[in-house]
Coordinates of C-alpha atoms in Angstrom, one line a residue:
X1 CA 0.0 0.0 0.0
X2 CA 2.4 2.6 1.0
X3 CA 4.8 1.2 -1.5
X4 CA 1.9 1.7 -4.5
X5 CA 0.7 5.3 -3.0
X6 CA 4.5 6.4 -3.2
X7 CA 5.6 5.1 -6.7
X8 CA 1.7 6.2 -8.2
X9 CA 2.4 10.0 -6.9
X10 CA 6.2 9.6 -7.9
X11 CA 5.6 9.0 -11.3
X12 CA 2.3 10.9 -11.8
X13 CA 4.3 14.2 -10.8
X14 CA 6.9 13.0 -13.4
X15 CA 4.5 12.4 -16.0
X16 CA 3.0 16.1 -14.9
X17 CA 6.9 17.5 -15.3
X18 CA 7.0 15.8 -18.8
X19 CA 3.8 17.8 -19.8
X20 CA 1.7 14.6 -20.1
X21 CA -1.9 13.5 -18.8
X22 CA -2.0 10.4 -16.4
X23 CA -3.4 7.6 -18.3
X24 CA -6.0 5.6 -16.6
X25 CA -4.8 2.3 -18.7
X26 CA -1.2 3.0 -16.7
X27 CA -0.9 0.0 -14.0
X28 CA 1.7 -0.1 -11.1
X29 CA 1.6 -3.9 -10.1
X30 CA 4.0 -6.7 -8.7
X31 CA 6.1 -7.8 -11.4
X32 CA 6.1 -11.9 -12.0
X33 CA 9.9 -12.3 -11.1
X34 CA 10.5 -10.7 -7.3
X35 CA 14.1 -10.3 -9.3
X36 CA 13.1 -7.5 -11.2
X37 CA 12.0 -4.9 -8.5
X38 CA 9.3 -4.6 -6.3
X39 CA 7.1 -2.8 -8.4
X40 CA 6.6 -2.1 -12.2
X41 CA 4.5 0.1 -14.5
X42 CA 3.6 0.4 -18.0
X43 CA 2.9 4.4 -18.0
X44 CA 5.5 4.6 -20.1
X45 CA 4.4 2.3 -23.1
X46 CA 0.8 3.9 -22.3
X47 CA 2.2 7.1 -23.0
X48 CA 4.5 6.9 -25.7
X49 CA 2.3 8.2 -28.3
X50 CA 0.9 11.1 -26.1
X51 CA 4.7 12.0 -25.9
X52 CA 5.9 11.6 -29.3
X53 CA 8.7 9.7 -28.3
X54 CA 9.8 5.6 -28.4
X55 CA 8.8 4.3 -24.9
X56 CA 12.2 3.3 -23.4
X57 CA 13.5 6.7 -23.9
X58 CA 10.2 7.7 -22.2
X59 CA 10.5 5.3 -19.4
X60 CA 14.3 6.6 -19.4
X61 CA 13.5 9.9 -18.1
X62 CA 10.7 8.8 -16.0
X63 CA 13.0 6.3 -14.3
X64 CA 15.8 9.0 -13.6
X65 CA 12.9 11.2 -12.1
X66 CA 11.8 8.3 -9.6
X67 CA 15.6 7.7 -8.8
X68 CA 16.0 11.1 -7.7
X69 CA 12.4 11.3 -5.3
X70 CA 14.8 10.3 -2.2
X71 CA 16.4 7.2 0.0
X72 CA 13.2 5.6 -0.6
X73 CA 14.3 4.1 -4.0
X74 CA 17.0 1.8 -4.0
X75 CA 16.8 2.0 -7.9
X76 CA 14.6 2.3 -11.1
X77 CA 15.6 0.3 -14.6
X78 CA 13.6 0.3 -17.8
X79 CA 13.4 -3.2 -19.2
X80 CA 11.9 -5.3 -22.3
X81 CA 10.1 -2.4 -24.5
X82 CA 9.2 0.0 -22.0
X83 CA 8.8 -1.0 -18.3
X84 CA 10.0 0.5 -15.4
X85 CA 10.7 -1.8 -12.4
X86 CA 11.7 -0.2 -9.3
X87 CA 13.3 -1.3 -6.1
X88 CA 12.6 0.2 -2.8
X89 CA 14.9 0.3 -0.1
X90 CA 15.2 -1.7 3.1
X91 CA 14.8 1.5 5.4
X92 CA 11.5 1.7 3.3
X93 CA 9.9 -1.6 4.0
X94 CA 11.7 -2.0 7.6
X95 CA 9.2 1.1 8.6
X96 CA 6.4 -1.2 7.5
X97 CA 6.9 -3.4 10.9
X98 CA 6.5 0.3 13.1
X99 CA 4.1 1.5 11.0
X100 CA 1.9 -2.2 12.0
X101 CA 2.9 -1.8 15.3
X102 CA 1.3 2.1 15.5
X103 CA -1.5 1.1 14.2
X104 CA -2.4 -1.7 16.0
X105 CA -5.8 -3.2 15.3
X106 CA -6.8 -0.7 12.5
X107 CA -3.9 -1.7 10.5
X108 CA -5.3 -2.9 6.9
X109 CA -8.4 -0.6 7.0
X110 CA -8.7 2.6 4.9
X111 CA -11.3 5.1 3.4
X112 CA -11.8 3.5 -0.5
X113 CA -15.2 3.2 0.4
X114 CA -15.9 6.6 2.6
X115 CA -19.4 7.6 1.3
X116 CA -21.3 4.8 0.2
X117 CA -23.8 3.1 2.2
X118 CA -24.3 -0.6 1.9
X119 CA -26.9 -2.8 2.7
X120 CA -25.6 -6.7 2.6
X121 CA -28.6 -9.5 2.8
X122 CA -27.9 -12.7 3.5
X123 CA -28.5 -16.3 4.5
X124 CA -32.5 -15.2 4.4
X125 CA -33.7 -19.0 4.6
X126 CA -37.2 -20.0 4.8
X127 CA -38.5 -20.2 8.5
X128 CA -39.4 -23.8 7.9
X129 CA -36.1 -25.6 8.7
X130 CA -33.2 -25.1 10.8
X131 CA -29.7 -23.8 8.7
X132 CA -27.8 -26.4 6.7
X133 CA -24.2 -26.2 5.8
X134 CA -24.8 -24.4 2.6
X135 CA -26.9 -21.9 4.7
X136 CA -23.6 -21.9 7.1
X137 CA -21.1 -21.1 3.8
X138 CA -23.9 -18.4 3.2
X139 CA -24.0 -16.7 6.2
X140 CA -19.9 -16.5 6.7
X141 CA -19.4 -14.8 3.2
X142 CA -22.1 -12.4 4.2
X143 CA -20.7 -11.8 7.8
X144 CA -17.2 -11.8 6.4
X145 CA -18.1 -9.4 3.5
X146 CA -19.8 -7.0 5.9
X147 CA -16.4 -6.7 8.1
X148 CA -14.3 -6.2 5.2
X149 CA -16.3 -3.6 3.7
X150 CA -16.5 -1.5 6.8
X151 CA -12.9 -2.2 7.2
X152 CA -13.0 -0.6 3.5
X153 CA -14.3 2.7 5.2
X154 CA -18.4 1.4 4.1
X155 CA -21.1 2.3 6.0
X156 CA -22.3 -1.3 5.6
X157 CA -25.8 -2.6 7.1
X158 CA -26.4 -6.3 7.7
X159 CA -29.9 -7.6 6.3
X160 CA -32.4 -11.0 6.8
X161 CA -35.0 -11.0 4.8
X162 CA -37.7 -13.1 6.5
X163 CA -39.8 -15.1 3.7
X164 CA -42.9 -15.7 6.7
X165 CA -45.7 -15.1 3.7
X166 CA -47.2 -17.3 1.1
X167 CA -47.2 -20.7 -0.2
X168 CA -44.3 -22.2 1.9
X169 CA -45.8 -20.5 5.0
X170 CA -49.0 -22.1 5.0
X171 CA -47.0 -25.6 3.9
X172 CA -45.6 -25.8 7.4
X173 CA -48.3 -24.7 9.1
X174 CA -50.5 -28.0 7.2
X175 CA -47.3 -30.2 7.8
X176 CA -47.4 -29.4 12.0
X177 CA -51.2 -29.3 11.7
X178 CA -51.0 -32.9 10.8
X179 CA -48.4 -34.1 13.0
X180 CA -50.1 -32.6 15.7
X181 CA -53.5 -34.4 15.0
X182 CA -51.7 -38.2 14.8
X183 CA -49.6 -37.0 18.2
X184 CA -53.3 -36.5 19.3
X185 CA -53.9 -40.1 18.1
X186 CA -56.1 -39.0 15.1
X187 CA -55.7 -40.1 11.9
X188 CA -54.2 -37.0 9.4
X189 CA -52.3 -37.2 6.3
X190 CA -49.5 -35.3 5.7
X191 CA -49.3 -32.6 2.9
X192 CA -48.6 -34.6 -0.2
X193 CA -45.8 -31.2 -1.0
X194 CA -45.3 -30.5 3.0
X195 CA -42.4 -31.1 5.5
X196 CA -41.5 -34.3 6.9
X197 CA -38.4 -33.6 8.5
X198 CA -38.1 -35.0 11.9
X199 CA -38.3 -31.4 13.0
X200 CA -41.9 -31.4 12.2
X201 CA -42.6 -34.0 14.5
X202 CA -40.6 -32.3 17.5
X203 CA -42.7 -29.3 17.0
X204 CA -45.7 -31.1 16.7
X205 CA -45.1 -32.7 20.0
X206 CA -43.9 -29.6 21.7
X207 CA -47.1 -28.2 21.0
X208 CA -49.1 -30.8 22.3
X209 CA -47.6 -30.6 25.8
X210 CA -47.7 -27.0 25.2
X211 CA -51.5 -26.2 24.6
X212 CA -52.8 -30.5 24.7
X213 CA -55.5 -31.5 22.8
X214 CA -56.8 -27.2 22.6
X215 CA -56.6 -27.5 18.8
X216 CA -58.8 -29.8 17.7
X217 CA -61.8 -27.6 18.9
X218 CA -61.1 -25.1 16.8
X219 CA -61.6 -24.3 13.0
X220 CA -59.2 -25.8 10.6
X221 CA -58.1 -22.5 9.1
X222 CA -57.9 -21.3 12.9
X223 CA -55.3 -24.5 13.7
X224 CA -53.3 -24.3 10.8
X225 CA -52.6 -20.6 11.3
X226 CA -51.8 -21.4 14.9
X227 CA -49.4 -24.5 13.9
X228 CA -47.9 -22.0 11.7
X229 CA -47.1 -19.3 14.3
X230 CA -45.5 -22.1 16.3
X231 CA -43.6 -23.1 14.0
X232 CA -41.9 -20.2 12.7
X233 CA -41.5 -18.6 16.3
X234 CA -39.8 -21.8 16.9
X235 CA -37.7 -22.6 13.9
X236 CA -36.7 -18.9 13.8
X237 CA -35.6 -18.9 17.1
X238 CA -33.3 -21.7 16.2
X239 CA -32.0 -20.2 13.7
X240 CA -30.9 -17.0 15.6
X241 CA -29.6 -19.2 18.3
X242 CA -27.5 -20.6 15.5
X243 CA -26.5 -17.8 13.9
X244 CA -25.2 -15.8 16.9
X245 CA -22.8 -19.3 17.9
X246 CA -21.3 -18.9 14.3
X247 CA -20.8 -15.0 15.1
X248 CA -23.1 -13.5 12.2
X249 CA -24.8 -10.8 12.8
X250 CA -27.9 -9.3 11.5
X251 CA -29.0 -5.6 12.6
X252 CA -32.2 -6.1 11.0
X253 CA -34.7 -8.8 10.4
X254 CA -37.1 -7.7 7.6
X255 CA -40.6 -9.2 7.1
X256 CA -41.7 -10.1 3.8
X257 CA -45.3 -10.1 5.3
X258 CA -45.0 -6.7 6.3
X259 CA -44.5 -5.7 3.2
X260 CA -48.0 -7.2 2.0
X261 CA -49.5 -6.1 4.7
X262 CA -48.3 -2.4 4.3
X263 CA -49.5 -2.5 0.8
X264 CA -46.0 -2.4 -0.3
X265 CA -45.7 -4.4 -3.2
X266 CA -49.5 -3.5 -4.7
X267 CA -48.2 0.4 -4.9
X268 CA -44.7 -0.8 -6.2
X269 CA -46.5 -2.4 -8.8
X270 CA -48.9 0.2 -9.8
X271 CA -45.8 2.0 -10.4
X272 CA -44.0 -0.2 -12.6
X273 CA -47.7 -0.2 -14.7
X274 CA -47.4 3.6 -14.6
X275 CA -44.4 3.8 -15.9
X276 CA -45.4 1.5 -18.8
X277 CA -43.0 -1.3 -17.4
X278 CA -45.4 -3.7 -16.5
X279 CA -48.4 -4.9 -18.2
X280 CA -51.6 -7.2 -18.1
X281 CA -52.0 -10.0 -20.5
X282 CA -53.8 -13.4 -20.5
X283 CA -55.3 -12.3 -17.2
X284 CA -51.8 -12.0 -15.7
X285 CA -49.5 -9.1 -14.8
X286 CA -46.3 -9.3 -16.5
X287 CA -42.8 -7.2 -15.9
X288 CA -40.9 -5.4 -18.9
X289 CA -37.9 -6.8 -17.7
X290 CA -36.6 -7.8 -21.8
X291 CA -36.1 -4.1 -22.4
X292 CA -33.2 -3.9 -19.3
X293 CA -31.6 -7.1 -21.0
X294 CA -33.4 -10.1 -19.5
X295 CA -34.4 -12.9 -22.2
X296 CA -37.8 -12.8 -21.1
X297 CA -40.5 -10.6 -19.7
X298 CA -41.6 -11.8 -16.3
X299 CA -45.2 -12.5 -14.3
X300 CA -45.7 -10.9 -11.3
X301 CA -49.0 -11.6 -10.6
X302 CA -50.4 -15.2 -11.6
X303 CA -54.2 -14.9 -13.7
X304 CA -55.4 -16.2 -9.9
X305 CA -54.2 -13.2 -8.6
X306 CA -51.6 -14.7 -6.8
X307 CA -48.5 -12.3 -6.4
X308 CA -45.2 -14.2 -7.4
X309 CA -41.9 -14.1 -5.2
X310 CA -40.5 -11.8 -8.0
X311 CA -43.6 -9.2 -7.2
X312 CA -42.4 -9.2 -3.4
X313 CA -38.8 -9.2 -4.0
X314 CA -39.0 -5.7 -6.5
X315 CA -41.2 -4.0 -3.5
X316 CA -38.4 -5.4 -1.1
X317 CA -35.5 -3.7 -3.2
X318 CA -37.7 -0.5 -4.1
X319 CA -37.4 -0.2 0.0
X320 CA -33.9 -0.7 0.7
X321 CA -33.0 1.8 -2.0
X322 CA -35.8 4.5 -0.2
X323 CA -34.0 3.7 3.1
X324 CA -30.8 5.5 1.4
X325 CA -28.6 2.5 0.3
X326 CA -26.1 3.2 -2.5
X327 CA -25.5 -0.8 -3.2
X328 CA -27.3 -3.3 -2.3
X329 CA -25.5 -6.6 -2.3
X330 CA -27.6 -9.9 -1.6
X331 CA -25.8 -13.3 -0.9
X332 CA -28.0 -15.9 -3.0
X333 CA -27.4 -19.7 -3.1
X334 CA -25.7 -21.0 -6.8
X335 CA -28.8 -22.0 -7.8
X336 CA -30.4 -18.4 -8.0
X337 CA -28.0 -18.0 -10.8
X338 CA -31.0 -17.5 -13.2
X339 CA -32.7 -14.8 -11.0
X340 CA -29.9 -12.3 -11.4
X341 CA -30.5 -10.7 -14.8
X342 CA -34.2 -10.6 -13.8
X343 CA -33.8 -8.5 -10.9
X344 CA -31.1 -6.1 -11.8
X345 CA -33.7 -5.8 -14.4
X346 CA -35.8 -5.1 -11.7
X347 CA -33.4 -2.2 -9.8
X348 CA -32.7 -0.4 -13.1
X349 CA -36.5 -0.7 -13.7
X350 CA -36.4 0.8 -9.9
X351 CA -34.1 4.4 -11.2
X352 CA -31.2 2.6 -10.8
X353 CA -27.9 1.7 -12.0
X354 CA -27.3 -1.8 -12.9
X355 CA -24.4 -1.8 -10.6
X356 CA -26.6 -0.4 -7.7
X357 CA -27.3 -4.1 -7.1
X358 CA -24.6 -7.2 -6.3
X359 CA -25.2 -10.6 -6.0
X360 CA -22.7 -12.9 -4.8
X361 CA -23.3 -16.5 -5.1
X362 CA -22.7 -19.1 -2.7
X363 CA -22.1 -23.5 -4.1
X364 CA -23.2 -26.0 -2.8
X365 CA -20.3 -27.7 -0.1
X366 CA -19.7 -31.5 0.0
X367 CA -19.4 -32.9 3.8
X368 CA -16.5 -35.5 4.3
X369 CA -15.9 -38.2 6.3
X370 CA -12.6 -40.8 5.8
X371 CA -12.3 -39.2 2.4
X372 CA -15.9 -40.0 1.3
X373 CA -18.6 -37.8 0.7
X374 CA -21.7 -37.9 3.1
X375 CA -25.1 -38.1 2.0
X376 CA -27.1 -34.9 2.8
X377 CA -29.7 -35.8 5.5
X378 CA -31.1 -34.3 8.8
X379 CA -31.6 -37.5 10.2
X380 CA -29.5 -38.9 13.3
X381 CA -25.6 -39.5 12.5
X382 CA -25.9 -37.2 9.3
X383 CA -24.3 -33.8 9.2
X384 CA -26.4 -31.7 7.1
X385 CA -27.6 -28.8 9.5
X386 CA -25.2 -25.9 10.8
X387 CA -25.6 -26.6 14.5
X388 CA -24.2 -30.1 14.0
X389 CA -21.3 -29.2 11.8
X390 CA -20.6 -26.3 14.3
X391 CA -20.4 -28.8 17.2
X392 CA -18.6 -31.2 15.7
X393 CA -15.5 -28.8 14.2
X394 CA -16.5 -25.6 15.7
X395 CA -16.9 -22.3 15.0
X396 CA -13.5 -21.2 13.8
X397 CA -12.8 -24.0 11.8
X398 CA -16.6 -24.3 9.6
X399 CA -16.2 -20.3 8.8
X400 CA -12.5 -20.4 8.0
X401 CA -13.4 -23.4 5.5
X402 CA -16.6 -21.7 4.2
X403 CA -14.4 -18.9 3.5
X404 CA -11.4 -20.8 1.9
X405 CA -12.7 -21.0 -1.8
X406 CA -14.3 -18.6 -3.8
X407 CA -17.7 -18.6 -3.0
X408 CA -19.1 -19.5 -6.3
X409 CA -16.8 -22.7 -6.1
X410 CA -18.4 -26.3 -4.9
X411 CA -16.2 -26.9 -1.3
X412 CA -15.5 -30.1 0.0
X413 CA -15.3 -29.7 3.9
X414 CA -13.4 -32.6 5.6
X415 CA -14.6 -32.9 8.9
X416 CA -11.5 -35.3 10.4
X417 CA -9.4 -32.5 9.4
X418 CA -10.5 -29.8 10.5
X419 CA -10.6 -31.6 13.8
X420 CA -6.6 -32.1 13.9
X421 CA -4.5 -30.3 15.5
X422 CA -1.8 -30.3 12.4
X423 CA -0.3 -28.4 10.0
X424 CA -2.7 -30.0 7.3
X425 CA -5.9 -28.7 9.2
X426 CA -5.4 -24.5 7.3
X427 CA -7.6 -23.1 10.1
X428 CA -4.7 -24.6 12.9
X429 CA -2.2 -23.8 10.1
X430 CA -3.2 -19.9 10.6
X431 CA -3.8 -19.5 14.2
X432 CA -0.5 -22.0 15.2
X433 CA 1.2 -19.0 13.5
X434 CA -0.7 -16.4 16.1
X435 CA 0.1 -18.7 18.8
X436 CA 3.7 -19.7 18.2
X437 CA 4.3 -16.0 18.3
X438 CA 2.3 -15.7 21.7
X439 CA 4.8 -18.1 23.1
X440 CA 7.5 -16.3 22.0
X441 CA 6.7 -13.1 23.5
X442 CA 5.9 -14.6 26.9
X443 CA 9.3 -16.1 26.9
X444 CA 10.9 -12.7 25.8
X445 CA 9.0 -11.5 29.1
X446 CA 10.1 -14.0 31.3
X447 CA 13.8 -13.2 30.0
X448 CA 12.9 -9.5 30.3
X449 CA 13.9 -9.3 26.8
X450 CA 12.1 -5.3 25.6
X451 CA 11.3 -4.4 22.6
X452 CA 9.5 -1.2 22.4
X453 CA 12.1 1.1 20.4
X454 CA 11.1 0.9 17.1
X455 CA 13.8 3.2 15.5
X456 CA 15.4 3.1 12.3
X457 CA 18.4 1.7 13.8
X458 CA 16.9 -1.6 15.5
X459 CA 14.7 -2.0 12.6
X460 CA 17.6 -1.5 10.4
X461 CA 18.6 -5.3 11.7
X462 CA 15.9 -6.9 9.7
X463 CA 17.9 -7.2 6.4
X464 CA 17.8 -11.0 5.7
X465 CA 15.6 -12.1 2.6
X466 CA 13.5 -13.7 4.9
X467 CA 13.0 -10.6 7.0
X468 CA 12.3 -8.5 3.7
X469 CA 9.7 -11.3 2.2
X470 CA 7.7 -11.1 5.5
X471 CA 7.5 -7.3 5.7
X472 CA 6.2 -7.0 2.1
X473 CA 3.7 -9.5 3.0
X474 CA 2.4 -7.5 5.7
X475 CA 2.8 -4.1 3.5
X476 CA 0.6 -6.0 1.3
X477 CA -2.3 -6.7 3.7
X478 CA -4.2 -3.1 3.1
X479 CA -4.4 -3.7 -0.7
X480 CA -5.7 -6.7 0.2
X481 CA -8.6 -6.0 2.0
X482 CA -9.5 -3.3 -0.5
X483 CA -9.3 -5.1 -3.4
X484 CA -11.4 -8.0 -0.9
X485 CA -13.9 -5.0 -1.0
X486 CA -13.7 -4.4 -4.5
X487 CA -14.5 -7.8 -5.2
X488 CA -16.7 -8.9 -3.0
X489 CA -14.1 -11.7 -2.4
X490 CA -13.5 -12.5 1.6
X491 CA -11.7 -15.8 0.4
X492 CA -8.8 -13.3 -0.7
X493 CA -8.3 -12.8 3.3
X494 CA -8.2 -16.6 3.7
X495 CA -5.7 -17.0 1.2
X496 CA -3.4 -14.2 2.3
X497 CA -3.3 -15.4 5.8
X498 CA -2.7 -18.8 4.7
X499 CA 0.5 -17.5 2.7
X500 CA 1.8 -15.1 5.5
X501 CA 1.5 -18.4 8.0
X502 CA 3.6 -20.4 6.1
X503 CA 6.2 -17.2 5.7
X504 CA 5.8 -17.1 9.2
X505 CA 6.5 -21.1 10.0
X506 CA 9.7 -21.0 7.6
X507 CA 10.9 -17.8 9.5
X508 CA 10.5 -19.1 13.0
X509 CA 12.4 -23.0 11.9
X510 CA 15.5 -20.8 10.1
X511 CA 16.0 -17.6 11.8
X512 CA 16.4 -17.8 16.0
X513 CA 14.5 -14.9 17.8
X514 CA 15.5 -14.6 21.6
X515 CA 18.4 -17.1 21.0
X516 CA 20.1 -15.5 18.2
X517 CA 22.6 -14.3 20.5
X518 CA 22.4 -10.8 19.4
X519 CA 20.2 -8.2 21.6
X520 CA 19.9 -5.8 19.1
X521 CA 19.0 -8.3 16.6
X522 CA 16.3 -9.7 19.1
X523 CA 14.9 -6.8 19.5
X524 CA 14.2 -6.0 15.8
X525 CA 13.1 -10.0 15.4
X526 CA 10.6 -9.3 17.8
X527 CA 9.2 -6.4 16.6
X528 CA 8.6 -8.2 13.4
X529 CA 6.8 -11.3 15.2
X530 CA 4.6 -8.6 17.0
X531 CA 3.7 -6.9 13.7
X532 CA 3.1 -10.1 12.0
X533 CA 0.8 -11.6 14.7
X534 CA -1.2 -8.2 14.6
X535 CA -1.7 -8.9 11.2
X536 CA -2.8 -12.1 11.3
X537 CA -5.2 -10.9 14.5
X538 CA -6.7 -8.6 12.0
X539 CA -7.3 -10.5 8.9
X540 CA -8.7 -13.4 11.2
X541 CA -11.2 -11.4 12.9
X542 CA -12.2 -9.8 9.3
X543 CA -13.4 -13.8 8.9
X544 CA -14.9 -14.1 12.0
X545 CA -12.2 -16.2 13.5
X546 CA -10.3 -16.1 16.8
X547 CA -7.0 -15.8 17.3
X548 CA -5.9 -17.8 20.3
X549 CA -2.3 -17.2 22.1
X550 CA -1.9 -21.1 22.7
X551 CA -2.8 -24.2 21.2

């Protein structure tokens, strides 16, 4: 980060000097081979023509000007037909390690996103079920996202929306009803479409010793509502209860019955009809949404005047944007993959840009046991829900494997591993790294070895390769949470953490700290285990991981 900011304003001022515009095709980026710099840039090949002139003789003069912008640069060399690659100098990086150190648990965050509000929805399950694991993966990419972006300088909101109306409402509510009635020894068949998990049974029962026999004296639209209430009061509870021992928060649950109910969605779709973007035909009510780029127009309320999910979910987003959101990202499972183009459709339809709007999708994740795959189930002995997963691994380990892959890759989650205590599990990989420093500095302690001088001249001891390859890994770490931001990536945290512990393991096996016989040299080692566990403390709580001082 600092590295980037100091080279971009170096050579924009020398582009400036030269009488040139910046071009905004000019990229300042790691080059493949650490052996040619730390940085390189194309500005010169970008710019060539603007400046009349070849582009080495261009990236010449714009490498002289960087050599001469202070002790910063250790040197600048034009190579192959026009890039400048550029070496910084060890007292540049070395103040990387105070610079961590200074700013302590706010080191990596920044202001990219300073001004734009965010609203993140996600997990949003049915209250008819408790969470599976694909829920879990869900609900740690939304969590995750959230931290990052407000790490990113966002004013991010967290979101559930609450599907409690319609068709798969009053499912449940028949599928209890029933259960209830044969737990009252009558006869009742279940729903030939309802739920027959065992959960429906549980609830079925629960109710009976709750209220008894009460329900059979009253009307059959009367008891099914009332099984329904139960139910979702019940299952939603559960799945709070589950959410807040996987550390996800949401700061507001939002009904989608409140929004039929408030005549939401009937003036949102008056409105779409007013402006000529929705239309009746064949008794239905039908959405425009080919003229934003969908492939086909869309029904939004059936010829039975039933309202569709699409009708609800346009009236939900036409809120979130009155509520003052700039973006709106929702976390959908892979196979909403089709309901994308229809609802940024949907949010341009809205006054929007298509960008407004964000989906990120989350695949489906394979559970393992002895290297074979499990079959999806609720019943006893069969992982499938959250809660079971989270108390057979725990916490740390299910979200730092959720977040492990790109979301919209299929994840195969090995539940013996992430139950060892070895270098193979990657969530024990990363927080050994945290821990082995802990250690460390307790010893130091107990030796009453200090290090809380972080000038130029301690720091000046860390000089070996491995010393260097470590600090730029941690200068790194800002860029990397923005561009996590950018991206809507979280998994880029996983994987940066994953490379910085194995830097970290390779350091601590070659180079001595407290033993190296040196107390100068101590010092400065220390320092740089300090700045490199605050690091790691900071990129695993932007996962929702802990980051314990012994293992």
């Amino acid at each position: 980060m600092r590295a980037h900011t100091f080279l971009h304003e170096t050579l924009e001022s020398a582009v400036a000097e030269q009488g040139l515009q910046w071009p905004d095709k000019a990229k300042i980026e790691p080059p493949r081979d650490k052996g040619h710099g730390d940085l390189a840039s194309n500005a010169a090949m970008v710019l060539a023509k603007q400046a009349g002139m070849p582009p080495r003789d261009l990236a010449a003069k714009l490498a002289d000007r960087i050599k001469q912008s202070g002790p910063m640069i250790a040197g600048a060399e034009v190579a192959g037909p026009g890039f400048i690659n550029v070496s910084f100098s060890n007292e540049f990086w070395q103040q990387t390690v105070a610079e961590v150190l200074d700013q302590g648990k706010s080191y990596g965050s920044g202001r990219w996103g300073e001004g734009t509000k965010v609203q993140v929805e996600y997990v949003s399950a049915n209250p008819t079920g408790p969470l599976h694991i694909g829920h879990g993966r869900g609900a740690a990419v939304g969590d995750s996202l959230t931290r990052i972006l407000r790490a990113a300088g966002y004013e991010a909101e967290t979101e559930y929306y609450l599907n409690d109306a319609g068709r798969q409402m009053n499912l449940l509510g028949r599928s209890i009803w029933a259960r209830y009635k044969q737990a009252c020894d009558r006869e009742a068949d279940l729903p030939e479409d309802g739920y027959k998990g065992a959960y429906i049974l549980e609830l079925a029962h629960e109710l009976v010793q709750e209220q008894g026999d009460a329900l059979l004296f009253r009307s059959e639209e009367e008891a099914v509502a009332a099984c329904r209430k139960w139910g979702v009061d019940r299952i939603l509870g559960g799945i709070k209860a589950d959410l807040e021992t996987f550390r996800v928060e949401h700061q507001v649950w939002f009904s989608e019955q409140s929004l039929v109910q408030s005549g939401a969605v009937s003036a949102t779709l008056r409105e779409l009809q007013d402006a000529g973007l929705a239309y009746e035909q064949d008794g239905a009510l039908w959405f425009a949404s080919t003229r934003f780029g969908d492939d086909k127009d869309r029904v939004l309320r059936k010829s039975d005047g039933e309202l569709t999910y699409f009708a609800s979910d346009i009236a939900y987003h036409a809120d979130k944007y009155a509520r003052g959101f700039d973006l709106c990202i929702d976390v959908w499972g892979a196979d909403h993959h089709g309901y994308v183009p229809r609802m940024r459709a949907a949010v341009q339809a809205l006054g929007r840009r298509a960008d407004a709007f964000q989906v990120v999708l989350i695949q489906l994740v394979n559970l393992l046991r002895k290297g074979e795959q499990m079959t999806m189930s609720t019943r006893s002995g069969q992982f499938a829900t959250l809660a079971e997963v989270i108390s057979e691994v725990g916490t740390d380990a299910a979200r730092f494997i959720f977040l492990s892959r790109k979301s919209d890759s299929s994840l195969d989650m090995d539940l013996d591993l992430l139950k060892e205590q070895s270098m193979d599990n990657p969530v024990y990989y990363v927080q050994y790294a945290h821990a082995r420093i802990c250690s460390m500095q307790a010893k130091a302690e107990e030796r009453g070895v200090r290090a809380e001088q972080k000038s130029a001249q301690i720091l000046s001891r860390l000089d070996t390769e491995e010393d260097l390859d470590l600090i730029k890994s941690l200068e790194r770490f800002p860029d990397t949470v923005s561009g996590a931001a950018r991206t809507l990536s979280p998994h880029h945290i996983s994987f940066y953490l994953l490379d910085l512990a194995g830097m970290l393991h390779k350091y601590y096996n070659r180079h001595p700290v407290l033993n190296c016989g040196d107390e100068q040299l101590a010092q400065a080692r220390l320092l740089l285990m300090r700045s490199v566990a605050q690091v790691v403390r900071n990129g695993l709580y932007l996962l929702g991981v802990s980051a314990p001082e012994a293992m």
